[in-house]
Amino acid sequence: MMEEKIVRGITGFAVLLIFIMPYAAFAENELDALNKLMKNITEKRSTPEQLSDFEEKVIDNYGHAVPPATIRKVIREFTPGEALAIVVCMRVAEKTDEEIIAMKKSGMGCDKIAESLGVGLEKVLKRIKAFRKMGC
């Protein structure tokens, strides 16, 4: 009887791991993908002209939901990749723009910001990829 409980406990734990491990790996892959994408976006905006073009495209795409002055401020304070992720969070979150900027300035990563806003890293990553597909 005791052996049966031990076997059931081990089996239950193994089944639990089978379902949890892929989720943990997927979350890590999303973070890696976001970091890689932000780095790529930043590297392709190295000149003032490229940065200005990037700013215009972000305002064109998100200016209806995030004030253009806020977008400009974020682009000047952070790298282009980080700025885009922050603007996306502003677009889909219910926090004020200043609260989100303060989170980033405090050292929070985009993954933690998305999580604390209840937005989800997957949604942020999806919107950034869509922005990139539009030629931005």
Short mmCIF file of C-alpha atoms in Angstrom, two decimals:
data_model
loop_
_atom_site.label_atom_id
_atom_site.label_comp_id
_atom_site.label_asym_id
_atom_site.label_seq_id
_atom_site.Cartn_x
_atom_site.Cartn_y
_atom_site.Cartn_z
CA MET A 1 0.00 0.00 0.00
CA MET A 2 2.80 2.42 0.87
CA GLU A 3 4.68 1.42 -2.28
CA GLU A 4 1.57 2.12 -4.34
CA LYS A 5 1.36 5.67 -2.93
CA ILE A 6 5.02 6.25 -3.71
CA VAL A 7 4.57 5.00 -7.28
CA ARG A 8 1.49 7.21 -7.73
CA GLY A 9 3.35 10.19 -6.33
CA ILE A 10 6.32 9.66 -8.64
CA THR A 11 4.03 9.09 -11.62
CA GLY A 12 2.04 12.24 -10.82
CA PHE A 13 5.24 14.25 -10.49
CA ALA A 14 6.53 12.89 -13.82
CA VAL A 15 3.27 13.78 -15.58
CA LEU A 16 3.40 17.26 -14.04
CA LEU A 17 6.95 17.76 -15.32
CA ILE A 18 5.92 16.64 -18.79
CA PHE A 19 3.41 19.49 -18.94
CA ILE A 20 5.47 22.17 -17.17
CA MET A 21 8.82 21.75 -18.93
CA PRO A 22 7.62 22.65 -22.44
CA TYR A 23 5.92 25.76 -21.06
CA ALA A 24 9.10 26.88 -19.31
CA ALA A 25 11.15 26.24 -22.45
CA PHE A 26 8.63 28.15 -24.58
CA ALA A 27 8.72 31.14 -22.23
CA GLU A 28 12.52 31.20 -22.41
CA ASN A 29 12.37 31.00 -26.20
CA GLU A 30 9.99 33.97 -26.33
CA LEU A 31 12.36 36.04 -24.21
CA ASP A 32 15.33 35.04 -26.36
CA ALA A 33 13.36 35.84 -29.51
CA LEU A 34 12.34 39.25 -28.15
CA ASN A 35 15.89 40.11 -27.10
CA LYS A 36 17.25 39.04 -30.48
CA LEU A 37 14.58 41.05 -32.30
CA MET A 38 15.22 44.16 -30.18
CA LYS A 39 18.96 43.86 -30.78
CA ASN A 40 18.38 43.51 -34.53
CA ILE A 41 16.07 46.53 -34.60
CA THR A 42 18.64 48.59 -32.71
CA GLU A 43 21.54 47.55 -34.95
CA LYS A 44 19.64 48.58 -38.08
CA ARG A 45 18.99 52.07 -36.69
CA SER A 46 22.55 53.31 -36.21
CA THR A 47 22.44 56.59 -38.15
CA PRO A 48 20.37 59.68 -37.32
CA GLU A 49 18.56 59.31 -40.65
CA GLN A 50 17.62 55.68 -39.92
CA LEU A 51 16.51 56.62 -36.43
CA SER A 52 14.36 59.47 -37.77
CA ASP A 53 12.76 57.12 -40.31
CA PHE A 54 12.13 54.58 -37.54
CA GLU A 55 10.52 57.26 -35.36
CA GLU A 56 8.17 58.26 -38.19
CA LYS A 57 7.13 54.66 -38.78
CA VAL A 58 6.48 54.02 -35.09
CA ILE A 59 4.37 57.20 -34.90
CA ASP A 60 2.47 56.20 -38.06
CA ASN A 61 1.67 52.79 -36.59
CA TYR A 62 1.12 53.61 -32.91
CA GLY A 63 0.43 57.37 -32.88
CA HIS A 64 -3.32 56.77 -32.70
CA ALA A 65 -2.95 54.98 -29.34
CA VAL A 66 0.21 56.51 -27.88
CA PRO A 67 0.80 60.26 -28.11
CA PRO A 68 3.51 61.08 -30.69
CA ALA A 69 5.38 63.20 -28.12
CA THR A 70 5.58 60.17 -25.84
CA ILE A 71 6.85 57.99 -28.68
CA ARG A 72 9.56 60.55 -29.47
CA LYS A 73 10.55 60.71 -25.79
CA VAL A 74 10.82 56.92 -25.51
CA ILE A 75 12.87 56.64 -28.71
CA ARG A 76 15.30 59.27 -27.41
CA GLU A 77 15.67 57.65 -23.98
CA PHE A 78 16.04 53.99 -24.98
CA THR A 79 17.52 51.93 -27.78
CA PRO A 80 15.22 51.58 -30.80
CA GLY A 81 14.47 47.93 -29.97
CA GLU A 82 13.62 48.71 -26.36
CA ALA A 83 11.63 51.76 -27.41
CA LEU A 84 9.47 49.72 -29.77
CA ALA A 85 8.78 47.12 -27.08
CA ILE A 86 7.86 49.89 -24.61
CA VAL A 87 5.53 51.57 -27.12
CA VAL A 88 3.86 48.21 -27.82
CA CYS A 89 3.35 47.73 -24.06
CA MET A 90 1.88 51.23 -23.84
CA ARG A 91 -0.47 50.40 -26.68
CA VAL A 92 -1.91 47.27 -25.11
CA ALA A 93 -1.66 48.04 -21.38
CA GLU A 94 -3.93 49.92 -19.05
CA LYS A 95 -1.11 51.72 -17.21
CA THR A 96 -0.05 55.26 -17.94
CA ASP A 97 2.86 55.87 -20.26
CA GLU A 98 4.88 57.36 -17.40
CA GLU A 99 4.38 54.25 -15.27
CA ILE A 100 5.70 52.02 -18.05
CA ILE A 101 8.68 54.30 -18.69
CA ALA A 102 9.43 54.30 -14.95
CA MET A 103 9.35 50.49 -14.92
CA LYS A 104 11.93 50.34 -17.71
CA LYS A 105 14.12 53.01 -16.11
CA SER A 106 14.08 51.05 -12.85
CA GLY A 107 15.82 48.22 -14.67
CA MET A 108 12.87 45.95 -15.43
CA GLY A 109 13.25 43.94 -18.60
CA CYS A 110 10.55 44.04 -21.25
CA ASP A 111 9.50 40.53 -20.23
CA LYS A 112 8.89 41.61 -16.63
CA ILE A 113 7.10 44.76 -17.76
CA ALA A 114 4.79 42.77 -20.03
CA GLU A 115 4.16 40.28 -17.22
CA SER A 116 3.38 42.97 -14.65
CA LEU A 117 1.00 44.67 -17.08
CA GLY A 118 -0.78 41.40 -17.75
CA VAL A 119 0.00 41.80 -21.43
CA GLY A 120 2.08 38.70 -21.97
CA LEU A 121 5.40 38.50 -23.71
CA GLU A 122 3.85 36.55 -26.58
CA LYS A 123 1.55 39.46 -27.44
CA VAL A 124 4.42 41.98 -27.37
CA LEU A 125 6.58 39.73 -29.53
CA LYS A 126 3.73 39.17 -32.00
CA ARG A 127 3.12 42.91 -32.41
CA ILE A 128 6.81 43.69 -32.88
CA LYS A 129 7.08 40.97 -35.53
CA ALA A 130 4.01 42.39 -37.29
CA PHE A 131 5.60 45.85 -37.23
CA ARG A 132 8.76 44.43 -38.79
CA LYS A 133 6.81 42.60 -41.50
CA MET A 134 5.37 45.93 -42.64
CA GLY A 135 8.87 46.90 -43.69
CA CYS A 136 9.66 48.88 -40.58
#
